[in-house]
mmCIF file of C-alpha atoms in Angstrom:
data_model
loop_
_atom_site.group_PDB
_atom_site.id
_atom_site.type_symbol
_atom_site.label_atom_id
_atom_site.label_comp_id
_atom_site.label_asym_id
_atom_site.label_seq_id
_atom_site.Cartn_x
_atom_site.Cartn_y
_atom_site.Cartn_z
ATOM 1 C CA UNK X 23 254.589 276.380 331.600
ATOM 2 C CA UNK X 24 257.364 276.806 328.714
ATOM 3 C CA UNK X 25 256.662 274.718 325.344
ATOM 4 C CA UNK X 26 259.104 272.904 323.658
ATOM 5 C CA UNK X 27 258.356 273.334 319.505
ATOM 6 C CA UNK X 28 258.434 270.295 317.600
ATOM 7 C CA UNK X 29 258.849 271.685 313.816
ATOM 8 C CA UNK X 30 258.704 268.086 311.951
ATOM 9 C CA UNK X 31 255.605 266.180 311.840
ATOM 10 C CA UNK X 32 255.157 263.179 314.330
ATOM 11 C CA UNK X 33 254.113 260.094 312.602
ATOM 12 C CA UNK X 34 253.396 256.500 313.515
ATOM 13 C CA UNK X 35 251.324 253.723 312.140
ATOM 14 C CA UNK X 36 248.536 251.315 314.074
ATOM 15 C CA UNK X 37 248.066 248.063 312.728
ATOM 16 C CA UNK X 38 245.817 245.235 313.396
ATOM 17 C CA UNK X 39 245.293 241.837 311.683
ATOM 18 C CA UNK X 40 242.777 241.722 308.655
ATOM 19 C CA UNK X 41 239.624 240.629 310.642
ATOM 20 C CA UNK X 42 240.066 242.984 313.057
ATOM 21 C CA UNK X 43 238.297 246.772 311.662
ATOM 22 C CA UNK X 44 240.799 249.550 312.198
ATOM 23 C CA UNK X 45 239.225 252.667 311.012
ATOM 24 C CA UNK X 46 240.836 255.839 312.727
ATOM 25 C CA UNK X 47 238.444 258.755 312.047
ATOM 26 C CA UNK X 48 239.471 261.028 315.100
ATOM 27 C CA UNK X 49 242.363 261.746 317.727
ATOM 28 C CA UNK X 50 242.129 262.979 321.440
ATOM 29 C CA UNK X 51 245.254 264.519 322.392
ATOM 30 C CA UNK X 52 246.235 264.557 326.432
ATOM 31 C CA UNK X 53 245.951 267.895 327.650
ATOM 32 C CA UNK X 54 249.802 268.293 328.403
ATOM 33 C CA UNK X 55 250.430 268.124 324.597
ATOM 34 C CA UNK X 56 249.427 271.088 322.259
ATOM 35 C CA UNK X 57 248.582 270.178 318.661
ATOM 36 C CA UNK X 58 248.759 273.517 316.882
ATOM 37 C CA UNK X 59 247.299 274.689 313.198
ATOM 38 C CA UNK X 60 249.487 273.865 310.512
ATOM 39 C CA UNK X 61 249.057 276.865 307.879
ATOM 40 C CA UNK X 62 249.150 275.285 303.922
ATOM 41 C CA UNK X 63 248.233 279.178 302.551
ATOM 42 C CA UNK X 64 244.782 280.320 301.621
ATOM 43 C CA UNK X 65 243.301 279.763 304.729
ATOM 44 C CA UNK X 66 243.564 276.518 304.781
ATOM 45 C CA UNK X 67 244.741 274.735 308.234
ATOM 46 C CA UNK X 68 244.715 271.427 309.633
ATOM 47 C CA UNK X 69 246.256 270.034 312.762
ATOM 48 C CA UNK X 70 246.637 265.929 311.692
ATOM 49 C CA UNK X 71 246.122 263.717 309.200
ATOM 50 C CA UNK X 72 244.783 260.398 308.933
ATOM 51 C CA UNK X 73 245.183 257.364 306.478
ATOM 52 C CA UNK X 74 243.261 254.195 306.914
ATOM 53 C CA UNK X 75 244.776 251.130 304.629
ATOM 54 C CA UNK X 76 243.478 247.976 303.947
ATOM 55 C CA UNK X 77 246.157 245.636 303.001
ATOM 56 C CA UNK X 78 245.984 242.204 302.184
ATOM 57 C CA UNK X 79 247.690 240.751 305.784
ATOM 58 C CA UNK X 80 246.585 243.473 307.928
ATOM 59 C CA UNK X 81 244.851 246.750 308.384
ATOM 60 C CA UNK X 82 246.890 250.011 308.700
ATOM 61 C CA UNK X 83 246.143 253.469 310.149
ATOM 62 C CA UNK X 84 248.844 255.963 309.385
ATOM 63 C CA UNK X 85 248.736 258.688 311.454
ATOM 64 C CA UNK X 86 250.595 262.319 311.067
ATOM 65 C CA UNK X 87 250.419 265.140 313.857
ATOM 66 C CA UNK X 88 251.808 268.190 311.936
ATOM 67 C CA UNK X 89 252.599 270.487 314.424
ATOM 68 C CA UNK X 90 253.362 269.362 317.969
ATOM 69 C CA UNK X 91 254.253 271.282 321.263
ATOM 70 C CA UNK X 92 255.692 269.313 324.625
ATOM 71 C CA UNK X 93 256.123 271.181 327.802
ATOM 72 C CA UNK X 94 259.829 271.439 328.335
ATOM 73 C CA UNK X 95 259.668 270.373 331.953
ATOM 74 C CA UNK X 96 257.813 267.104 330.665
ATOM 75 C CA UNK X 97 260.830 266.179 328.104
ATOM 76 C CA UNK X 98 263.611 267.435 331.276
ATOM 77 C CA UNK X 99 261.237 264.941 333.296
ATOM 78 C CA UNK X 100 261.016 262.365 330.855
ATOM 79 C CA UNK X 101 264.733 262.398 329.842
ATOM 80 C CA UNK X 102 266.182 262.020 333.325
ATOM 81 C CA UNK X 103 264.291 258.721 333.769
ATOM 82 C CA UNK X 104 265.913 257.088 330.347
ATOM 83 C CA UNK X 105 268.850 255.415 330.441
ATOM 84 C CA UNK X 106 270.604 256.248 326.883
ATOM 85 C CA UNK X 107 270.412 253.369 324.455
ATOM 86 C CA UNK X 108 273.441 251.776 323.883
ATOM 87 C CA UNK X 109 272.743 250.454 320.369
ATOM 88 C CA UNK X 110 273.600 252.767 317.574
ATOM 89 C CA UNK X 111 270.790 253.045 314.619
ATOM 90 C CA UNK X 112 272.164 253.295 310.822
ATOM 91 C CA UNK X 113 271.354 257.512 309.806
ATOM 92 C CA UNK X 114 269.685 257.965 306.535
ATOM 93 C CA UNK X 115 271.799 259.803 304.461
ATOM 94 C CA UNK X 116 270.052 260.138 301.021
ATOM 95 C CA UNK X 117 270.855 258.655 297.638
ATOM 96 C CA UNK X 118 274.488 258.042 296.520
ATOM 97 C CA UNK X 119 276.043 258.969 299.917
ATOM 98 C CA UNK X 120 278.613 256.198 300.683
ATOM 99 C CA UNK X 121 280.206 257.409 304.032
ATOM 100 C CA UNK X 122 277.762 255.804 306.313
ATOM 101 C CA UNK X 123 277.163 256.854 309.754
ATOM 102 C CA UNK X 124 275.610 255.348 313.088
ATOM 103 C CA UNK X 125 274.266 257.326 315.518
ATOM 104 C CA UNK X 126 272.760 257.649 319.195
ATOM 105 C CA UNK X 127 269.299 259.193 319.188
ATOM 106 C CA UNK X 128 269.330 260.043 322.536
ATOM 107 C CA UNK X 129 272.898 262.084 322.579
ATOM 108 C CA UNK X 130 272.591 262.795 318.976
ATOM 109 C CA UNK X 131 276.218 261.525 318.839
ATOM 110 C CA UNK X 132 277.181 259.868 315.302
ATOM 111 C CA UNK X 133 280.106 257.236 314.717
ATOM 112 C CA UNK X 134 281.542 255.785 311.402
ATOM 113 C CA UNK X 135 282.819 251.840 311.559
ATOM 114 C CA UNK X 136 286.407 251.556 312.110
ATOM 115 C CA UNK X 137 286.235 249.799 308.839
ATOM 116 C CA UNK X 138 285.970 252.996 307.097
ATOM 117 C CA UNK X 139 288.956 254.730 308.071
ATOM 118 C CA UNK X 140 291.240 253.665 304.915
ATOM 119 C CA UNK X 141 288.553 254.796 302.676
ATOM 120 C CA UNK X 142 287.584 258.181 304.526
ATOM 121 C CA UNK X 143 291.247 258.874 304.591
ATOM 122 C CA UNK X 144 291.594 258.572 300.528
ATOM 123 C CA UNK X 145 288.749 260.603 299.942
ATOM 124 C CA UNK X 146 288.811 263.084 302.691
ATOM 125 C CA UNK X 147 289.521 266.019 301.066
ATOM 126 C CA UNK X 148 286.919 268.319 299.310
ATOM 127 C CA UNK X 149 284.120 266.167 300.653
ATOM 128 C CA UNK X 150 280.820 267.916 301.040
ATOM 129 C CA UNK X 151 279.134 267.589 304.301
ATOM 130 C CA UNK X 152 275.509 267.541 303.654
ATOM 131 C CA UNK X 153 274.032 265.691 306.790
ATOM 132 C CA UNK X 154 273.993 266.780 310.203
ATOM 133 C CA UNK X 155 274.827 263.078 311.572
ATOM 134 C CA UNK X 156 277.801 263.149 308.493
ATOM 135 C CA UNK X 157 279.137 266.420 309.685
ATOM 136 C CA UNK X 158 279.140 265.116 313.252
ATOM 137 C CA UNK X 159 281.264 262.076 312.698
ATOM 138 C CA UNK X 160 283.590 263.934 310.281
ATOM 139 C CA UNK X 161 283.812 267.146 312.778
ATOM 140 C CA UNK X 162 285.037 264.695 315.869
ATOM 141 C CA UNK X 163 286.909 262.089 313.818
ATOM 142 C CA UNK X 164 284.343 259.734 315.470
ATOM 143 C CA UNK X 165 284.974 255.742 315.145
ATOM 144 C CA UNK X 166 283.833 252.692 316.574
ATOM 145 C CA UNK X 167 284.507 249.191 315.789
ATOM 146 C CA UNK X 168 282.271 246.622 313.899
ATOM 147 C CA UNK X 169 279.266 248.377 314.138
ATOM 148 C CA UNK X 170 277.966 248.775 310.245
ATOM 149 C CA UNK X 171 275.997 245.929 308.502
ATOM 150 C CA UNK X 172 279.078 243.990 306.898
ATOM 151 C CA UNK X 173 281.178 243.670 310.244
ATOM 152 C CA UNK X 174 277.851 242.718 312.262
ATOM 153 C CA UNK X 175 276.516 240.594 309.649
ATOM 154 C CA UNK X 176 273.420 242.134 309.594
ATOM 155 C CA UNK X 177 270.976 242.690 306.644
ATOM 156 C CA UNK X 178 270.513 246.359 305.268
ATOM 157 C CA UNK X 179 267.794 248.726 304.905
ATOM 158 C CA UNK X 180 269.751 251.278 303.629
ATOM 159 C CA UNK X 181 268.460 253.393 300.513
ATOM 160 C CA UNK X 182 271.921 254.202 298.478
ATOM 161 C CA UNK X 183 270.177 254.216 295.437
ATOM 162 C CA UNK X 184 266.665 253.902 293.815
ATOM 163 C CA UNK X 185 265.935 250.427 292.646
ATOM 164 C CA UNK X 186 265.179 251.937 289.023
ATOM 165 C CA UNK X 187 268.865 252.831 288.732
ATOM 166 C CA UNK X 188 270.782 249.736 290.127
ATOM 167 C CA UNK X 189 269.888 246.103 291.748
ATOM 168 C CA UNK X 190 268.117 245.927 294.826
ATOM 169 C CA UNK X 191 271.430 244.592 296.352
ATOM 170 C CA UNK X 192 273.372 247.911 295.459
ATOM 171 C CA UNK X 193 270.235 249.486 297.012
ATOM 172 C CA UNK X 194 271.034 248.408 300.053
ATOM 173 C CA UNK X 195 274.758 247.836 300.046
ATOM 174 C CA UNK X 196 276.561 250.620 297.618
ATOM 175 C CA UNK X 197 277.751 252.156 300.667
ATOM 176 C CA UNK X 198 279.704 249.479 301.539
ATOM 177 C CA UNK X 199 280.501 248.304 297.809
ATOM 178 C CA UNK X 200 281.891 252.423 297.237
ATOM 179 C CA UNK X 201 283.683 252.043 300.213
ATOM 180 C CA UNK X 202 285.306 248.617 299.420
ATOM 181 C CA UNK X 203 286.033 250.099 296.045
ATOM 182 C CA UNK X 204 287.914 253.278 297.301
ATOM 183 C CA UNK X 205 289.719 251.281 299.765
ATOM 184 C CA UNK X 206 291.047 249.089 297.768
ATOM 185 C CA UNK X 207 291.519 250.916 294.351
ATOM 186 C CA UNK X 208 289.448 248.478 292.455
ATOM 187 C CA UNK X 209 286.262 248.829 290.094
ATOM 188 C CA UNK X 210 283.042 248.900 291.527
ATOM 189 C CA UNK X 211 281.812 245.905 289.612
ATOM 190 C CA UNK X 212 284.573 244.063 291.611
ATOM 191 C CA UNK X 213 283.804 245.633 294.709
ATOM 192 C CA UNK X 214 280.221 244.541 294.394
ATOM 193 C CA UNK X 215 281.446 240.989 293.894
ATOM 194 C CA UNK X 216 283.432 241.393 297.060
ATOM 195 C CA UNK X 217 280.420 242.547 299.248
ATOM 196 C CA UNK X 218 278.339 239.917 297.389
ATOM 197 C CA UNK X 219 280.227 237.035 298.434
ATOM 198 C CA UNK X 220 280.525 238.088 301.913
ATOM 199 C CA UNK X 221 276.653 238.270 301.844
ATOM 200 C CA UNK X 222 276.312 234.608 300.308
ATOM 201 C CA UNK X 223 274.582 235.742 297.006
ATOM 202 C CA UNK X 224 275.580 235.267 293.222
ATOM 203 C CA UNK X 225 278.212 237.133 291.880
ATOM 204 C CA UNK X 226 276.885 239.790 289.232
ATOM 205 C CA UNK X 227 275.274 237.901 285.947
ATOM 206 C CA UNK X 228 276.474 234.439 287.817
ATOM 207 C CA UNK X 229 273.445 231.653 287.574
ATOM 208 C CA UNK X 230 272.010 230.838 290.556
ATOM 209 C CA UNK X 231 271.859 226.902 291.058
ATOM 210 C CA UNK X 232 270.978 226.308 294.465
ATOM 211 C CA UNK X 233 268.411 227.029 297.391
ATOM 212 C CA UNK X 234 270.817 228.575 299.285
ATOM 213 C CA UNK X 235 271.444 231.598 296.979
ATOM 214 C CA UNK X 236 267.646 231.783 296.577
ATOM 215 C CA UNK X 237 267.195 232.056 300.441
ATOM 216 C CA UNK X 238 270.174 234.440 301.176
ATOM 217 C CA UNK X 239 268.955 236.857 298.239
ATOM 218 C CA UNK X 240 264.837 236.547 299.790
ATOM 219 C CA UNK X 241 266.802 237.742 303.088
ATOM 220 C CA UNK X 242 268.440 240.581 301.719
ATOM 221 C CA UNK X 243 265.001 241.809 300.173
ATOM 222 C CA UNK X 244 263.042 241.562 303.382
ATOM 223 C CA UNK X 245 265.303 242.650 306.183
ATOM 224 C CA UNK X 246 262.735 244.126 308.183
ATOM 225 C CA UNK X 247 260.937 241.064 308.659
ATOM 226 C CA UNK X 248 261.889 237.007 310.056
ATOM 227 C CA UNK X 249 262.958 235.082 307.226
ATOM 228 C CA UNK X 250 263.135 231.470 307.834
ATOM 229 C CA UNK X 251 264.399 228.581 305.958
ATOM 230 C CA UNK X 252 263.346 224.900 306.186
ATOM 231 C CA UNK X 253 260.327 226.450 308.142
ATOM 232 C CA UNK X 254 257.735 224.272 309.525
ATOM 233 C CA UNK X 255 254.650 225.529 310.934
ATOM 234 C CA UNK X 256 252.511 223.369 313.347
ATOM 235 C CA UNK X 257 249.582 223.684 310.853
ATOM 236 C CA UNK X 258 251.853 222.078 308.006
ATOM 237 C CA UNK X 259 252.376 218.846 310.132
ATOM 238 C CA UNK X 260 255.622 217.266 309.034
ATOM 239 C CA UNK X 261 256.152 219.031 305.799
ATOM 240 C CA UNK X 262 258.542 221.902 305.572
ATOM 241 C CA UNK X 263 258.588 225.457 303.318
ATOM 242 C CA UNK X 264 262.173 226.402 301.640
ATOM 243 C CA UNK X 265 261.744 229.793 303.187
ATOM 244 C CA UNK X 266 258.804 231.146 304.856
ATOM 245 C CA UNK X 267 258.165 235.030 306.205
ATOM 246 C CA UNK X 268 255.137 234.363 308.717
ATOM 247 C CA UNK X 269 254.429 237.948 309.398
ATOM 248 C CA UNK X 270 253.674 238.230 305.433
ATOM 249 C CA UNK X 271 251.643 235.032 305.506
ATOM 250 C CA UNK X 272 254.328 234.060 302.617
ATOM 251 C CA UNK X 273 255.719 230.849 301.743
ATOM 252 C CA UNK X 274 258.627 230.094 298.627
ATOM 253 C CA UNK X 275 259.224 226.907 297.632
ATOM 254 C CA UNK X 276 262.391 226.011 295.126
ATOM 255 C CA UNK X 277 261.021 222.914 292.935
ATOM 256 C CA UNK X 278 263.849 221.125 291.997
ATOM 257 C CA UNK X 279 263.728 218.316 289.056
ATOM 258 C CA UNK X 280 262.300 215.375 291.278
ATOM 259 C CA UNK X 281 259.319 217.679 291.347
ATOM 260 C CA UNK X 282 258.511 217.246 287.643
ATOM 261 C CA UNK X 283 260.405 213.863 286.626
ATOM 262 C CA UNK X 284 261.208 210.836 287.649
ATOM 263 C CA UNK X 285 264.467 210.581 289.471
ATOM 264 C CA UNK X 286 266.391 207.612 290.839
ATOM 265 C CA UNK X 287 267.766 209.327 293.557
ATOM 266 C CA UNK X 288 264.371 210.308 294.883
ATOM 267 C CA UNK X 289 262.824 207.078 294.383
ATOM 268 C CA UNK X 290 261.937 207.170 290.701
ATOM 269 C CA UNK X 291 258.429 207.053 289.663
ATOM 270 C CA UNK X 292 256.866 206.348 293.144
ATOM 271 C CA UNK X 293 258.997 208.735 294.632
ATOM 272 C CA UNK X 294 257.946 211.392 291.929
ATOM 273 C CA UNK X 295 254.009 210.284 293.094
ATOM 274 C CA UNK X 296 254.876 210.731 296.613
ATOM 275 C CA UNK X 297 256.158 214.204 295.918
ATOM 276 C CA UNK X 298 253.507 215.574 294.001
ATOM 277 C CA UNK X 299 250.771 214.122 296.642
ATOM 278 C CA UNK X 300 252.942 216.106 299.021
ATOM 279 C CA UNK X 301 253.218 219.384 297.218
ATOM 280 C CA UNK X 302 249.135 219.060 296.742
ATOM 281 C CA UNK X 303 248.547 218.533 300.827
ATOM 282 C CA UNK X 304 251.093 221.684 301.105
ATOM 283 C CA UNK X 305 249.185 223.825 298.865
ATOM 284 C CA UNK X 306 245.756 222.912 300.578
ATOM 285 C CA UNK X 307 247.170 223.443 304.033
ATOM 286 C CA UNK X 308 248.716 226.767 302.952
ATOM 287 C CA UNK X 309 244.925 227.929 301.330
ATOM 288 C CA UNK X 310 243.201 227.108 304.597
ATOM 289 C CA UNK X 311 246.141 229.144 306.788
ATOM 290 C CA UNK X 312 245.944 231.937 304.378
ATOM 291 C CA UNK X 313 249.384 231.748 303.585
ATOM 292 C CA UNK X 314 250.525 232.376 299.908
ATOM 293 C CA UNK X 315 253.165 230.103 297.981
ATOM 294 C CA UNK X 316 255.539 231.309 295.382
ATOM 295 C CA UNK X 317 257.234 229.178 293.399
ATOM 296 C CA UNK X 318 260.812 228.784 291.645
ATOM 297 C CA UNK X 319 261.641 225.972 289.319
ATOM 298 C CA UNK X 320 265.050 224.314 288.455
ATOM 299 C CA UNK X 321 263.924 224.803 284.970
ATOM 300 C CA UNK X 322 264.026 228.770 285.093
ATOM 301 C CA UNK X 323 267.191 231.211 285.040
ATOM 302 C CA UNK X 324 267.241 232.373 288.562
ATOM 303 C CA UNK X 325 268.013 236.037 288.689
ATOM 304 C CA UNK X 326 267.498 239.098 290.648
ATOM 305 C CA UNK X 327 265.351 240.751 288.360
ATOM 306 C CA UNK X 328 262.966 237.341 288.268
ATOM 307 C CA UNK X 329 263.049 237.253 292.562
ATOM 308 C CA UNK X 330 262.289 240.854 292.466
ATOM 309 C CA UNK X 331 259.300 240.734 289.830
ATOM 310 C CA UNK X 332 257.816 237.217 291.263
ATOM 311 C CA UNK X 333 258.010 238.890 294.980
ATOM 312 C CA UNK X 334 257.036 242.831 293.969
ATOM 313 C CA UNK X 335 253.476 242.279 295.735
ATOM 314 C CA UNK X 336 254.951 241.884 298.787
ATOM 315 C CA UNK X 337 258.056 244.283 298.404
ATOM 316 C CA UNK X 338 255.268 246.988 297.101
ATOM 317 C CA UNK X 339 253.307 246.343 300.071
ATOM 318 C CA UNK X 340 255.821 247.095 302.738
ATOM 319 C CA UNK X 341 257.817 249.726 301.465
#
């Protein structure tokens, strides 16, 4: 039987809720798959690695199969039964690469979004092709209409640069910022402000003045999760969270002036008492149901750095 050698490791995660024990210690491989020894040198070999982690809201086991071989006949049969997906995935091209491509993982074909055409025309000569997806799209001059995160109005989980060297916004949208800068022959700062406006977040250095900007930015920070606005879980009765991420058991509340002092528009002194009582009940119900609440106040100068720092525990846990 012929085998097809998979040079890269195969990695996957198993997860459970925090109350379910998930302690993987061994792996049983089906007979039609070969798992070979990986040579580390010095006579040290290993076939797989297991890492069990207890997180705040779940248990996770990360498993790496180091050298896997599948029978070629099996792969051919599986391929014949599969319908090639029409959806395209964003290529992970590495830092500082702005020529973002999207690929079909079954066919291997790569494409640029049509909105990149003008910028690529301006910067085509002498460009280095470091990635196979990039080379494929450039060689075939492949474009598709409206496939990028900007055109489809979806959140990006790309990593154009490290957060140490730029804001989280630029880290995720740097490719589109650079593209727009080249396309319009404007500074990167002006290009970033343009993309920020498209995504509904504050311009560089601009003070955040409302809950909408806070929600939009939190939505950008957690692209892999459902970020809900004005959400009301059943156990919260008739109250609502300003922002709620169910998968993380995390709520974010923006406390306006009416949460601290009497405001005529919100019922004066009696309104303040009712607001404080509702806040107390909301906190108690959240604790009972295992939900953390992170607060932001109208007194604070809301900035991206402040929001990132206050949410960094949740960002690190799911990087």
